[in-house]
CSV table of C-alpha atoms and ligand atoms in Angstrom, one decimal:
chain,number,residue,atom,x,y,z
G,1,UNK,CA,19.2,-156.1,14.7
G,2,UNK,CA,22.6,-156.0,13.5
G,3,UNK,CA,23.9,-152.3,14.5
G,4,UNK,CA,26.4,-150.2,12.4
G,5,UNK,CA,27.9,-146.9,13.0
G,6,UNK,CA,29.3,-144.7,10.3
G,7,UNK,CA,31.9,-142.3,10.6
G,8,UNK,CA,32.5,-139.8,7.9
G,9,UNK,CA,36.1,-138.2,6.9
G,10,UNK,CA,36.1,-134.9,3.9
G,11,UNK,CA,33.5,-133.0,2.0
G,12,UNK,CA,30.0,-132.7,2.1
G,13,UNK,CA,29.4,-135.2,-0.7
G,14,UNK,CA,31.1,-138.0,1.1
G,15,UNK,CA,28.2,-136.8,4.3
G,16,UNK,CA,25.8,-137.2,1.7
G,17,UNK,CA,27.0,-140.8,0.8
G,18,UNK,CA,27.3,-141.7,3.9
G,19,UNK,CA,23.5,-140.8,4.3
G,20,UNK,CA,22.8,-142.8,1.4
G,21,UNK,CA,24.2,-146.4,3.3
G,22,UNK,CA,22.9,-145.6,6.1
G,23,UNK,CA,19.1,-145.0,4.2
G,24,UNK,CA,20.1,-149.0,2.8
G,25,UNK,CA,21.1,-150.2,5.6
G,26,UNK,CA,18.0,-148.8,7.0
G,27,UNK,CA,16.2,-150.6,4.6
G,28,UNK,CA,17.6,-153.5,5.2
G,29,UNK,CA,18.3,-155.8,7.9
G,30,UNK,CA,20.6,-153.0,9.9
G,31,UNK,CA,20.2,-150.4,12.4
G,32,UNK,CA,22.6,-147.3,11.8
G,33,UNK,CA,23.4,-146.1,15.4
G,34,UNK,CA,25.1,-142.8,16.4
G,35,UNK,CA,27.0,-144.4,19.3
G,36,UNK,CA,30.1,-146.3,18.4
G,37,UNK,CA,30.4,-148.2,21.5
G,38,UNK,CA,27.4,-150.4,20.5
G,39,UNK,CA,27.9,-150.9,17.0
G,40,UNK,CA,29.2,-154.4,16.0
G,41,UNK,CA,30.5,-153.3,12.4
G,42,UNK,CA,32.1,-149.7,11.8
G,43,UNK,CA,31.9,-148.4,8.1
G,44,UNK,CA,34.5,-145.8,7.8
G,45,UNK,CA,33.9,-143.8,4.6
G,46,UNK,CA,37.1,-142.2,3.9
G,47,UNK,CA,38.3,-139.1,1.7
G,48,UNK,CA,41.6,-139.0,-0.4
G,49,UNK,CA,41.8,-134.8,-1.4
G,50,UNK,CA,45.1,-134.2,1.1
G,51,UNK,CA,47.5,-136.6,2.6
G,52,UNK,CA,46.4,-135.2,5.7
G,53,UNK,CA,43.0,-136.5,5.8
G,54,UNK,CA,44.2,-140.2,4.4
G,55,UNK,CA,46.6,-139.8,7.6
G,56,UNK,CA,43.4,-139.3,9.7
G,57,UNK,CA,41.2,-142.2,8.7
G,58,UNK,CA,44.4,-144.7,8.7
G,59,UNK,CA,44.6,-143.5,12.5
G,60,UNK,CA,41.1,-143.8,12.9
G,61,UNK,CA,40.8,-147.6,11.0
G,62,UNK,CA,43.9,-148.5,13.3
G,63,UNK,CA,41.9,-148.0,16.5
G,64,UNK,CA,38.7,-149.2,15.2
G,65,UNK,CA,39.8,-152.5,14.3
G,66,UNK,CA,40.9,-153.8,17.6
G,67,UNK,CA,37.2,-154.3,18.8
G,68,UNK,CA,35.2,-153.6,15.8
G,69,UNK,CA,34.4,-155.1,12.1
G,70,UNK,CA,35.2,-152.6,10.1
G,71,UNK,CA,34.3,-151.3,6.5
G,72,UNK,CA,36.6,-149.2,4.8
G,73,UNK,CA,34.4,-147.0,1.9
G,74,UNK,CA,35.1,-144.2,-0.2
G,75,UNK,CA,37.7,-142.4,-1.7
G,76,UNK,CA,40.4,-143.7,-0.1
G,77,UNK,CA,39.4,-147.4,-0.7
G,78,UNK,CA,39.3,-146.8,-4.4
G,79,UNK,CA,42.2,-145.3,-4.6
G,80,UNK,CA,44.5,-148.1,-2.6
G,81,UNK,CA,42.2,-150.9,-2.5
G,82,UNK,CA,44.7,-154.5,-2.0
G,83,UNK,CA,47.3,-151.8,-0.2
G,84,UNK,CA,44.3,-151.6,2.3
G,85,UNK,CA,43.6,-155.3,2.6
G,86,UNK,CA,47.5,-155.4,3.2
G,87,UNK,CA,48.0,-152.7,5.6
G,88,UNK,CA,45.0,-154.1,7.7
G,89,UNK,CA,44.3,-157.8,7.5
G,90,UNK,CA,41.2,-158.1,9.7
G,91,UNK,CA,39.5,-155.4,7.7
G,92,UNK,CA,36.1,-156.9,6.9
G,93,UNK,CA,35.5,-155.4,3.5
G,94,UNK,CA,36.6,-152.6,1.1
G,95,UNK,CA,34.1,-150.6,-0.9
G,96,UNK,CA,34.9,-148.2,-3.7
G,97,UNK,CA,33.1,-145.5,-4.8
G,98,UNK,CA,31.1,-146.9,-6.9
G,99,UNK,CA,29.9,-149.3,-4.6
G,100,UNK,CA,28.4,-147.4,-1.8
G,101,UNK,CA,24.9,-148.7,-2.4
G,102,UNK,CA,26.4,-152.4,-2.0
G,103,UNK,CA,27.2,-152.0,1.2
G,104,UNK,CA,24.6,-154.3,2.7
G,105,UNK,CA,26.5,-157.5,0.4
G,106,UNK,CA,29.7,-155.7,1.7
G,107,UNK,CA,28.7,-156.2,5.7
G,108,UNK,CA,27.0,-160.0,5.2
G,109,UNK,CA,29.7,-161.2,2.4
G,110,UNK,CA,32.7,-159.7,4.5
G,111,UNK,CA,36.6,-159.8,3.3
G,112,UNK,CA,35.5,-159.0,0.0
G,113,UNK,CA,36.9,-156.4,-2.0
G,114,UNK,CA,34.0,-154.3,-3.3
G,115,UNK,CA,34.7,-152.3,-6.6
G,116,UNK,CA,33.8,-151.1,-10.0
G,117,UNK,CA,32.0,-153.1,-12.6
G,118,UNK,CA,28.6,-151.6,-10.9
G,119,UNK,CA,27.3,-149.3,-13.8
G,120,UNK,CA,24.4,-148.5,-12.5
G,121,UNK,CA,24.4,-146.5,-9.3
G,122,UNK,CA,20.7,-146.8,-6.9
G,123,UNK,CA,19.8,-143.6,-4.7
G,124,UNK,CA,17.6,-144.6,-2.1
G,125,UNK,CA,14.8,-142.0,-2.5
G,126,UNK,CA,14.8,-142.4,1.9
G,127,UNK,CA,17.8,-141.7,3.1
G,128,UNK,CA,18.9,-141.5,7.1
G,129,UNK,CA,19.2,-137.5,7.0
G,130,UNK,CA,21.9,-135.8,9.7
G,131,UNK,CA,20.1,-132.7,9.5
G,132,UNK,CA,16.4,-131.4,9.8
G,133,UNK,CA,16.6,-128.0,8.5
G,134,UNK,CA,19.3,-128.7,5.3
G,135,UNK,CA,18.9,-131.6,3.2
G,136,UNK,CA,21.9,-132.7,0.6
G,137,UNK,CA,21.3,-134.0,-2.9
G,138,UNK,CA,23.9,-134.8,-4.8
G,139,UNK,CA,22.8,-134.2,-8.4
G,140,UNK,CA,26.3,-135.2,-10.1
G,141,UNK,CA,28.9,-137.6,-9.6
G,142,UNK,CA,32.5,-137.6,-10.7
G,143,UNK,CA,35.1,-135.0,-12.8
G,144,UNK,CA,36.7,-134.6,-15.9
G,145,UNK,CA,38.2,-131.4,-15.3
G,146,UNK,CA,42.1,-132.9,-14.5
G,147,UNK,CA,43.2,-130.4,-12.3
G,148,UNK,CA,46.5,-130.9,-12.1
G,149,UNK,CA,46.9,-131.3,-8.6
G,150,UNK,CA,43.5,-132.8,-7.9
G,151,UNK,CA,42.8,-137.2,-7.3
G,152,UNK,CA,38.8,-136.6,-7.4
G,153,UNK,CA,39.1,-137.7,-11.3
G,154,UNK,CA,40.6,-140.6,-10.0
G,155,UNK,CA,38.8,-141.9,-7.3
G,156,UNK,CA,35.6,-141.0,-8.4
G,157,UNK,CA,35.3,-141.4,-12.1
G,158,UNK,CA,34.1,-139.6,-15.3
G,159,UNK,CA,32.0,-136.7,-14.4
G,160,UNK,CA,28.3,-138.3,-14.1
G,161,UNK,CA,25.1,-136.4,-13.9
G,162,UNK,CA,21.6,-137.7,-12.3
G,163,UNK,CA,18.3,-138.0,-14.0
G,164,UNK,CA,15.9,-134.9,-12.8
G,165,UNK,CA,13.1,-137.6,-12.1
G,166,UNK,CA,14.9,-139.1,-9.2
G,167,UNK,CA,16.5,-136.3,-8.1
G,168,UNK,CA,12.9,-134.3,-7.6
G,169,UNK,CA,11.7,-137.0,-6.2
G,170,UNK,CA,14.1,-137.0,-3.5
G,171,UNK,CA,13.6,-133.4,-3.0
G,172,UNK,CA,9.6,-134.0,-2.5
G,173,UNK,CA,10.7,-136.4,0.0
G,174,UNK,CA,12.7,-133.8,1.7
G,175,UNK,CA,9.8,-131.6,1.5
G,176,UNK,CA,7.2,-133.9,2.7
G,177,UNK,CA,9.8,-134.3,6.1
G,178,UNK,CA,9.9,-130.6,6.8
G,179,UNK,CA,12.7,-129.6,5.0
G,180,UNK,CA,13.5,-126.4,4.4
G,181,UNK,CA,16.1,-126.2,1.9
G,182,UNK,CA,18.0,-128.2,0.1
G,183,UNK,CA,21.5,-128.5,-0.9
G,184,UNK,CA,22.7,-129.5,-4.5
G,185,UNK,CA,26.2,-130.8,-4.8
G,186,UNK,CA,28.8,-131.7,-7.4
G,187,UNK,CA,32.0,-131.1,-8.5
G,188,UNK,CA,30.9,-129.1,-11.4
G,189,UNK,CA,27.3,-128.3,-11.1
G,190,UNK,CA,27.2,-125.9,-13.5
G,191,UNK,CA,28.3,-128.9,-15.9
G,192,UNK,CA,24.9,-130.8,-15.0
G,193,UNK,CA,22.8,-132.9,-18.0
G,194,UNK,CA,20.8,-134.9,-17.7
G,195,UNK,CA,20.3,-136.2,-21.5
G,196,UNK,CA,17.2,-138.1,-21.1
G,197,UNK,CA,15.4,-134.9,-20.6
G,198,UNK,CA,17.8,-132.5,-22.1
G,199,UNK,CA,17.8,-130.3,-18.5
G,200,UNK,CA,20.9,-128.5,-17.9
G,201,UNK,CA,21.4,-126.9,-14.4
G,202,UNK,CA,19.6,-123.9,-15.1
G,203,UNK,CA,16.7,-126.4,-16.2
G,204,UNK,CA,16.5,-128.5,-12.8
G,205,UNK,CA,17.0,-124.9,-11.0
G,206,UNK,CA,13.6,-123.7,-12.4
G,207,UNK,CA,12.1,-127.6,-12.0
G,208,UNK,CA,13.3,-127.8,-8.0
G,209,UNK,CA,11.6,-124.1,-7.5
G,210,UNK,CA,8.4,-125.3,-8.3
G,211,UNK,CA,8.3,-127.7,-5.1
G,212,UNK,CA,6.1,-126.5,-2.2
G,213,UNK,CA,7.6,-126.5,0.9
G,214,UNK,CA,10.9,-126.1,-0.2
G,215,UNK,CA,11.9,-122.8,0.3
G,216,UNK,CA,15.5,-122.3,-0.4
G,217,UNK,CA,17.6,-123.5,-2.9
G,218,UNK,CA,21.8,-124.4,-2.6
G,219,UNK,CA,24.4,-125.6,-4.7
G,220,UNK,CA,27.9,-126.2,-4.6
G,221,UNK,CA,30.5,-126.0,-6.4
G,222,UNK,CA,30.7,-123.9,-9.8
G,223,UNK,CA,33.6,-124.5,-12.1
G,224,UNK,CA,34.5,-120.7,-13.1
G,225,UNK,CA,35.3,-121.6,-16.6
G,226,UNK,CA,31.6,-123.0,-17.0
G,227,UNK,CA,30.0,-120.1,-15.2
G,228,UNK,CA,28.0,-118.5,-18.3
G,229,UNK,CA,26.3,-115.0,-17.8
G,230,UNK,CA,23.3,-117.2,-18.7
G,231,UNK,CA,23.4,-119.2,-15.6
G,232,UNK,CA,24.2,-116.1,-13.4
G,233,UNK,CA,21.2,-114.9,-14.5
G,234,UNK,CA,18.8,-117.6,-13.9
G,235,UNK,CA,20.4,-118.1,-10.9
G,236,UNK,CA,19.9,-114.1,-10.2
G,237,UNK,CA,15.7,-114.5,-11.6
G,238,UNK,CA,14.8,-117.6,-9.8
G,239,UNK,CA,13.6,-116.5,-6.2
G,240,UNK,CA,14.2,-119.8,-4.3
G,241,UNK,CA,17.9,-119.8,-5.3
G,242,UNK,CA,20.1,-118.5,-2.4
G,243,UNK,CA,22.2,-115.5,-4.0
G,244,UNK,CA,25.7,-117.2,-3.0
G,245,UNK,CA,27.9,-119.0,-5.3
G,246,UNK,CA,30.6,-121.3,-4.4
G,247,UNK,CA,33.4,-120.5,-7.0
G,248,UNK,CA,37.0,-121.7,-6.2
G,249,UNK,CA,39.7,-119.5,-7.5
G,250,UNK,CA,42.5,-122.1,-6.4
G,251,UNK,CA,45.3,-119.4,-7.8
G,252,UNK,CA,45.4,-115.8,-9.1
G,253,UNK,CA,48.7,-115.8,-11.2
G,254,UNK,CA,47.5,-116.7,-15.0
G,255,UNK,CA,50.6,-118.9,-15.2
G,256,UNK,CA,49.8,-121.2,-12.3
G,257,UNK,CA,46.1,-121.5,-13.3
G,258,UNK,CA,47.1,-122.6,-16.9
G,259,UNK,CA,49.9,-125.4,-15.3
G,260,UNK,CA,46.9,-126.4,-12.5
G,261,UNK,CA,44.8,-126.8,-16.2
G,262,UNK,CA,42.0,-124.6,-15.2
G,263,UNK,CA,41.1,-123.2,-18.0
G,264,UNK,CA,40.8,-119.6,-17.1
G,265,UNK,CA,43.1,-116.6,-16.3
G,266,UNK,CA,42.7,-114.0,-13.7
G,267,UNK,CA,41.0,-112.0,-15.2
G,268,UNK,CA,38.4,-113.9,-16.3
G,269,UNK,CA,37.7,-115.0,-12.8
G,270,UNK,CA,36.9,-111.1,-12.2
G,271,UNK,CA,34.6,-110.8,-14.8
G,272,UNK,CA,32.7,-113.6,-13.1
G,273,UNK,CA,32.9,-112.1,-10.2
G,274,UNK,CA,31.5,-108.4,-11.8
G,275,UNK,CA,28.7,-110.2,-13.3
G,276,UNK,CA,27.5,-111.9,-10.1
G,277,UNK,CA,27.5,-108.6,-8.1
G,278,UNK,CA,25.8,-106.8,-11.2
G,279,UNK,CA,23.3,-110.0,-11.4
G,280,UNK,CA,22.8,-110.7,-7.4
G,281,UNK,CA,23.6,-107.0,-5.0
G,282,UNK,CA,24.4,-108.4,-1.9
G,283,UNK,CA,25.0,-111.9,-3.0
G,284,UNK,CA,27.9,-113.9,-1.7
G,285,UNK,CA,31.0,-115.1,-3.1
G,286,UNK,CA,32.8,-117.9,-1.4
G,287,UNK,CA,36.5,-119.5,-3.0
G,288,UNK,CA,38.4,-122.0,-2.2
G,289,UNK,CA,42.5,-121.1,-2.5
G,290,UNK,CA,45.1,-123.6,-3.1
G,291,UNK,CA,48.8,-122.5,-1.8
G,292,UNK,CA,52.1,-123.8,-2.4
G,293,UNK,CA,51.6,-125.3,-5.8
G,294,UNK,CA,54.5,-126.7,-7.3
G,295,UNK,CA,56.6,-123.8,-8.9
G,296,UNK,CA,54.7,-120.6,-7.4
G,297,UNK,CA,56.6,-117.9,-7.0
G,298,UNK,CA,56.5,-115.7,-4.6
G,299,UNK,CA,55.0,-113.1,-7.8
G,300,UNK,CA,52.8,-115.7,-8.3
G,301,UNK,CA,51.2,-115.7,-4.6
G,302,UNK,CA,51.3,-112.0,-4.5
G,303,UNK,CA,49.0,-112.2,-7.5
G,304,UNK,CA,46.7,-114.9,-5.9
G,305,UNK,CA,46.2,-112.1,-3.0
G,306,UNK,CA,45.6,-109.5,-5.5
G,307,UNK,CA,42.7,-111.4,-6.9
G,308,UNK,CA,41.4,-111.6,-3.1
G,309,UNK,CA,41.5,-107.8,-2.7
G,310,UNK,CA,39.8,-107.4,-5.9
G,311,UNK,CA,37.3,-110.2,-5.6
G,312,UNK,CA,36.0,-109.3,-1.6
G,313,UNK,CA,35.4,-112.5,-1.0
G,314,UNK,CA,32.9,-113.5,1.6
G,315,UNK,CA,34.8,-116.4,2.8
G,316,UNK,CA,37.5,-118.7,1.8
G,317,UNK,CA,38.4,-122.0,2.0
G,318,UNK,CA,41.9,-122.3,2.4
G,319,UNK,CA,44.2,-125.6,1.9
G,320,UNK,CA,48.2,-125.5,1.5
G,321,UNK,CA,49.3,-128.0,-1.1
G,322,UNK,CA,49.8,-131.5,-0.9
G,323,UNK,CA,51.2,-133.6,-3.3
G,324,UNK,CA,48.5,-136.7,-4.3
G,325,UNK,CA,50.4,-140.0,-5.9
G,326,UNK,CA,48.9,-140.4,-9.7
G,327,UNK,CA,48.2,-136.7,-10.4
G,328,UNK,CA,50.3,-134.3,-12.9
G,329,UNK,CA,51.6,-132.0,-10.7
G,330,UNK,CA,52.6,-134.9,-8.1
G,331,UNK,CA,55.6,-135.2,-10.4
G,332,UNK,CA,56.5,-131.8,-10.7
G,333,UNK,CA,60.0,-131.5,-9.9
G,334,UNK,CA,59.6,-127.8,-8.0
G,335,UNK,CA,57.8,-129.3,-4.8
G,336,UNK,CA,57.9,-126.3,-2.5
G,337,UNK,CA,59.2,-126.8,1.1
G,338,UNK,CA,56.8,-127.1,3.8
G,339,UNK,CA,57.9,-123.7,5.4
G,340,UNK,CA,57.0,-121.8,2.4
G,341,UNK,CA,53.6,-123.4,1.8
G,342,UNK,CA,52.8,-122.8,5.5
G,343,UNK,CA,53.6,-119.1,5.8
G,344,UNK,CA,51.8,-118.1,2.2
G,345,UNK,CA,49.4,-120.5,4.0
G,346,UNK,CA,48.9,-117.7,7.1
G,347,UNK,CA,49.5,-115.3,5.0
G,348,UNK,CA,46.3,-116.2,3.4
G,349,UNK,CA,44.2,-116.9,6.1
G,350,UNK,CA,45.4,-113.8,8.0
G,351,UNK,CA,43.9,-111.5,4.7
G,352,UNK,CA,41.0,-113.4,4.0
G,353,UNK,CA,40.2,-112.8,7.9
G,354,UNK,CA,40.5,-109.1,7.3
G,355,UNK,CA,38.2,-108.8,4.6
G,356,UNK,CA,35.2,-111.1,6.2
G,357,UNK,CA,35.7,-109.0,9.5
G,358,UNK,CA,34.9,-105.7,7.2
G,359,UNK,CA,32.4,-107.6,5.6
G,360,UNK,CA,30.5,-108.8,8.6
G,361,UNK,CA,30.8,-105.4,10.7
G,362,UNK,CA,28.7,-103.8,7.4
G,363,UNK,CA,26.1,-105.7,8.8
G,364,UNK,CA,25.7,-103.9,12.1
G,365,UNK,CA,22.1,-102.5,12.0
G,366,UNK,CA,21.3,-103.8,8.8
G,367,UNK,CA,18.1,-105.9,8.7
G,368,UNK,CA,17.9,-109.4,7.3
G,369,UNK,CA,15.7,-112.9,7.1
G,370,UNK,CA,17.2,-116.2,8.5
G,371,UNK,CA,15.8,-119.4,8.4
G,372,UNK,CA,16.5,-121.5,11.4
G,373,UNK,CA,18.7,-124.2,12.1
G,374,UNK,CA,19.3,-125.0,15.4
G,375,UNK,CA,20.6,-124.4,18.6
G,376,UNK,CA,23.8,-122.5,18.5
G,377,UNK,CA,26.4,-125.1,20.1
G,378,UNK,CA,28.8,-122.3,21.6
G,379,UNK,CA,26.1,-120.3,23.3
G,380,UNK,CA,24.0,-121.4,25.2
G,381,UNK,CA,20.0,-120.4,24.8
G,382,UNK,CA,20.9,-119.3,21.9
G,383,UNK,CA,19.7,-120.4,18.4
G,384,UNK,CA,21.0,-120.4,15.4
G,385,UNK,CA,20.2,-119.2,11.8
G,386,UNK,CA,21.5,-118.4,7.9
G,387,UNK,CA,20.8,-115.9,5.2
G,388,UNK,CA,19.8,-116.2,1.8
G,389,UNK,CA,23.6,-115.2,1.1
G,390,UNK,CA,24.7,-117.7,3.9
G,391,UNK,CA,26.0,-115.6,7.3
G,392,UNK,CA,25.0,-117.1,10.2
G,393,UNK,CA,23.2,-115.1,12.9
G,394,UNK,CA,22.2,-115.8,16.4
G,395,UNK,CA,19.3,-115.1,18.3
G,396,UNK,CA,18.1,-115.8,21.4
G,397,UNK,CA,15.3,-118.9,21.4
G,398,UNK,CA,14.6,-122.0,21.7
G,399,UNK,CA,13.8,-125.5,19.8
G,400,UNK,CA,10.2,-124.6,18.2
G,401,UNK,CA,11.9,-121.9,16.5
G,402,UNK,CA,13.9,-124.8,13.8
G,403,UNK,CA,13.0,-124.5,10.9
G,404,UNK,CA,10.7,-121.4,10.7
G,405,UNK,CA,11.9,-118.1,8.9
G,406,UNK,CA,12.8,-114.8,11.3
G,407,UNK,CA,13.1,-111.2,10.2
G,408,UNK,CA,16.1,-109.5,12.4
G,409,UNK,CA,18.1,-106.8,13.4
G,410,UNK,CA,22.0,-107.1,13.4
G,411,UNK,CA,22.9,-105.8,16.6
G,412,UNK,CA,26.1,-107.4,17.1
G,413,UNK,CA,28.8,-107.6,14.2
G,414,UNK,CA,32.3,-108.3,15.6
G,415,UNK,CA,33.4,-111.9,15.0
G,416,UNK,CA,32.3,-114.4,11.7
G,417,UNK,CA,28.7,-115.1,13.5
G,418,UNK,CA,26.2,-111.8,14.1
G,419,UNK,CA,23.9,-112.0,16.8
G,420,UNK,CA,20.5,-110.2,15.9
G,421,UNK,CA,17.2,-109.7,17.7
G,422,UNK,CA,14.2,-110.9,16.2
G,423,UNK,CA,11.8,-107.5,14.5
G,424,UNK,CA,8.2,-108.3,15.3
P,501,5AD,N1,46.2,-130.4,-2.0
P,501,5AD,C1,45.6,-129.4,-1.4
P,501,5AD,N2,44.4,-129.0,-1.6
P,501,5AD,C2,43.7,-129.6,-2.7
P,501,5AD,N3,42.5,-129.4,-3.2
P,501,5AD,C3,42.3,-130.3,-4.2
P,501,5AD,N4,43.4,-131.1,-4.3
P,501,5AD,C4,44.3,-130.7,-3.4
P,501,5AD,C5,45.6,-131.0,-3.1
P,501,5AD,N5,46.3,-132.0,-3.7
P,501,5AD,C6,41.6,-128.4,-2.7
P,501,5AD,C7,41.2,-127.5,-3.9
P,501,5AD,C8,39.7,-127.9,-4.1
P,501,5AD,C9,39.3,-128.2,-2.7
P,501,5AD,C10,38.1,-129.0,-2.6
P,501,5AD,O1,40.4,-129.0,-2.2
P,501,5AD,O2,41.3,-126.1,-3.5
P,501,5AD,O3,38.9,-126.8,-4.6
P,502,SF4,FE1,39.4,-131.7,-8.7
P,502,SF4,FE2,39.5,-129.7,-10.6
P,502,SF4,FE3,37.6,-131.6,-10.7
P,502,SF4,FE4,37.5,-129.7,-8.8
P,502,SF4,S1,37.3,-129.4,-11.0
P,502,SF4,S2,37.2,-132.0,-8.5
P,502,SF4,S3,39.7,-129.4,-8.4
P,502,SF4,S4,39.8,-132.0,-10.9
């Protein structure tokens, strides 16, 4: 059998797409390997979200190609497609991101440009899963936010939501595979409709609850403007739903968020946040912050920080600006300069640091339920787990413990990850 490896670049819904090829290539006449060396055709499923991470898979295509047929999928096909073909004339195929279940005609047809004109878009109900514990489902495709600064509109299209049939459907699979939990993902979840059945997210919240076996429930990431007390709520009554929301701030200064196009102010943000910690005690809130956008002053940063203080966030995800060819704010003619953007960068990092560390050492004693996941990879015989509101603890254990749900004690609380020791 023909074997391919797959090596993904960016978020967690290009992991999931790569799981999707590899469950039709599995299906097909293919063998997905997870060794490199023997693979005859390397598929290379690429992200476009900073220049950074282009820079990363060009390097990476660059090497590849010397031995290897390679496939170039994703974001950053779409978004350069014949600049691709030209930059690397032995690539064997470029598929966009419409395109991923193709990829079988991609491999066999070779030096064919793969894009677009494919309306309808095929999940494999059997995809080739990375984990055992976590499974992915993207339930939405695509944005029509705009964000000024943001190519996902671009290279992924108008913001597309699945049907609840096949997305339950996968989630019984997970289920029936041991599963524990499953992930939703989108750019907007909270945006989710499916029309056929008139289910909004709240809708295939309650639907996905009702599956035995599953026995948490994920999603990322909520659009702050479409987070309704209505949706906080159902989030806050539905058991299965992990108390944690994903809700990127990007900005604090009202006048940055209105040129970014975001649709909400500051304050606004912090009602979100009031509700969810009225809705969901001890709930999570993670963010993601953007730094350095063009024009921010330094008022306008110290105002992003405020918002930090205020919020307490749980963790962040934190990404200094970059400027993406084709978007609004790509233009802009008040670029900042790269040592600016770096040190509000650290500054950043440096206070979000301060606030998990507080958060974490409130743990110390406290008692909690983790489900799980694995083998912690930093220390050894020890295994690793998450809470409903997504801290990770370790505990000493081994293998047959994946998978099952343990009640412990916090008895170390110094650094991001607790340690605990299991209550009997
Ligand atoms: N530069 C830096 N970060 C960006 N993000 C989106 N576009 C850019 C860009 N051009 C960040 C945003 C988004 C996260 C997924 O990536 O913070 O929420
Ligand atoms: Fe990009 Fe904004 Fe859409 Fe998020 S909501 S994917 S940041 S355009």
């Amino acid at each position: 059998m023909t074997k391919v490896y797959i090596k993904t670049f960016g978020c967690q819904m290009n992991v999931y797409d790569s799981e999707r090829m590899a469950g039709v290539l599995g299906a097909s006449d293919f063998e997905v390997t997870d060794d490199e060396k023997e693979a005859e055709y390397v598929v290379i499923n690429t992200c476009s979200g900073r220049q950074h991470a282009e820079d990363r898979a060009l390097s990476y295509i660059g090497a590849a190609i010397k031995n290897k047929k390679v496939i170039v999928a994703g974001c950053m096909a779409e978004r350069m497609q014949d600049e691709l073909m030209a930059k690397f004339p032995r690539l064997h195929a470029v598929v966009g991101t419409f395109n991923f279940s193709n990829i079988t005609s991609a491999i066999n047809r070779g030096k064919k440009k793969i894009f677009a004109g494919v309306t309808e878009e095929k999940y494999p109900v059997k995809l080739r899963r990375n984990e055992k514990v976590r499974g992915y489902i993207t339930i939405m495709q695509g944005c029509d936010n705009y964000c000024a600064y943001c190519i996902v509109p671009y290279v992924r299209g108008r913001e597309r939501s699945r049907d609840v049939e096949g997305i339950l459907a996968e989630i019984s699979q997970l289920a029936t595979d041991g599963f524990k939990e499953v992930m939703f993902l989108g750019q907007n979840v909270n945006s989710f409709l499916d029309e056929k059945t008139n289910t909004n997210f709240s809708g295939l919240l309650r639907k996905s609850a009702e599956i035995p076996g599953i026995e948490r429930i994920r999603f990322m990431t909520s659009h702050p403007k479409d987070l309704s007390d209505e949706l906080i709520e159902s989030i806050s009554a539905t058991p299965k739903v992990c108390k944690h929301v994903h809700l990127p701030l990007q900005s604090g200064s009202d006048r940055i968020l209105k040129i970014m196009n975001r649709h909400y102010t500051a304050e606004w943000y912090l009602s979100r946040v009031r509700k969810i910690r009225e809705a969901m005690p001890g709930g999570a809130i993670t963010t993601d912050i953007l730094v350095g956008f063009p024009g921010e002053t330094d008022e306008d940063f110290q105002q992003t920080l405020e918002v930090m203080r205020k919020a307490g966030f749980d963790a962040s995800y934190i990404f200094q600006y970059s400027p993406r060819r084709g978007t609004k704010a790509a233009l802009m003619e008040s670029q900042l300069d790269e040592k600016t953007k770096l040190a509000r960068l650290n500054n950043v990092l440096e206070l979000q640091k301060k606030i998990s560390e507080d958060i974490t050492k409130s743990y110390l004693g406290r008692k909690v339920e983790i489900l799980v996941t694995g083998p912690n990879m930093v220390v050894k015989g020890m295994m690793e787990g998450i809470t409903d509101n997504s801290k990770k603890v370790i505990i000493p254990g081994d293998g047959s413990m994946t998978g099952k749900f343990f009640r412990v004690k916090v008895i170390r609380a110094q650094t991001a990850i607790m340690e605990g020791e299991i209550l009997k």
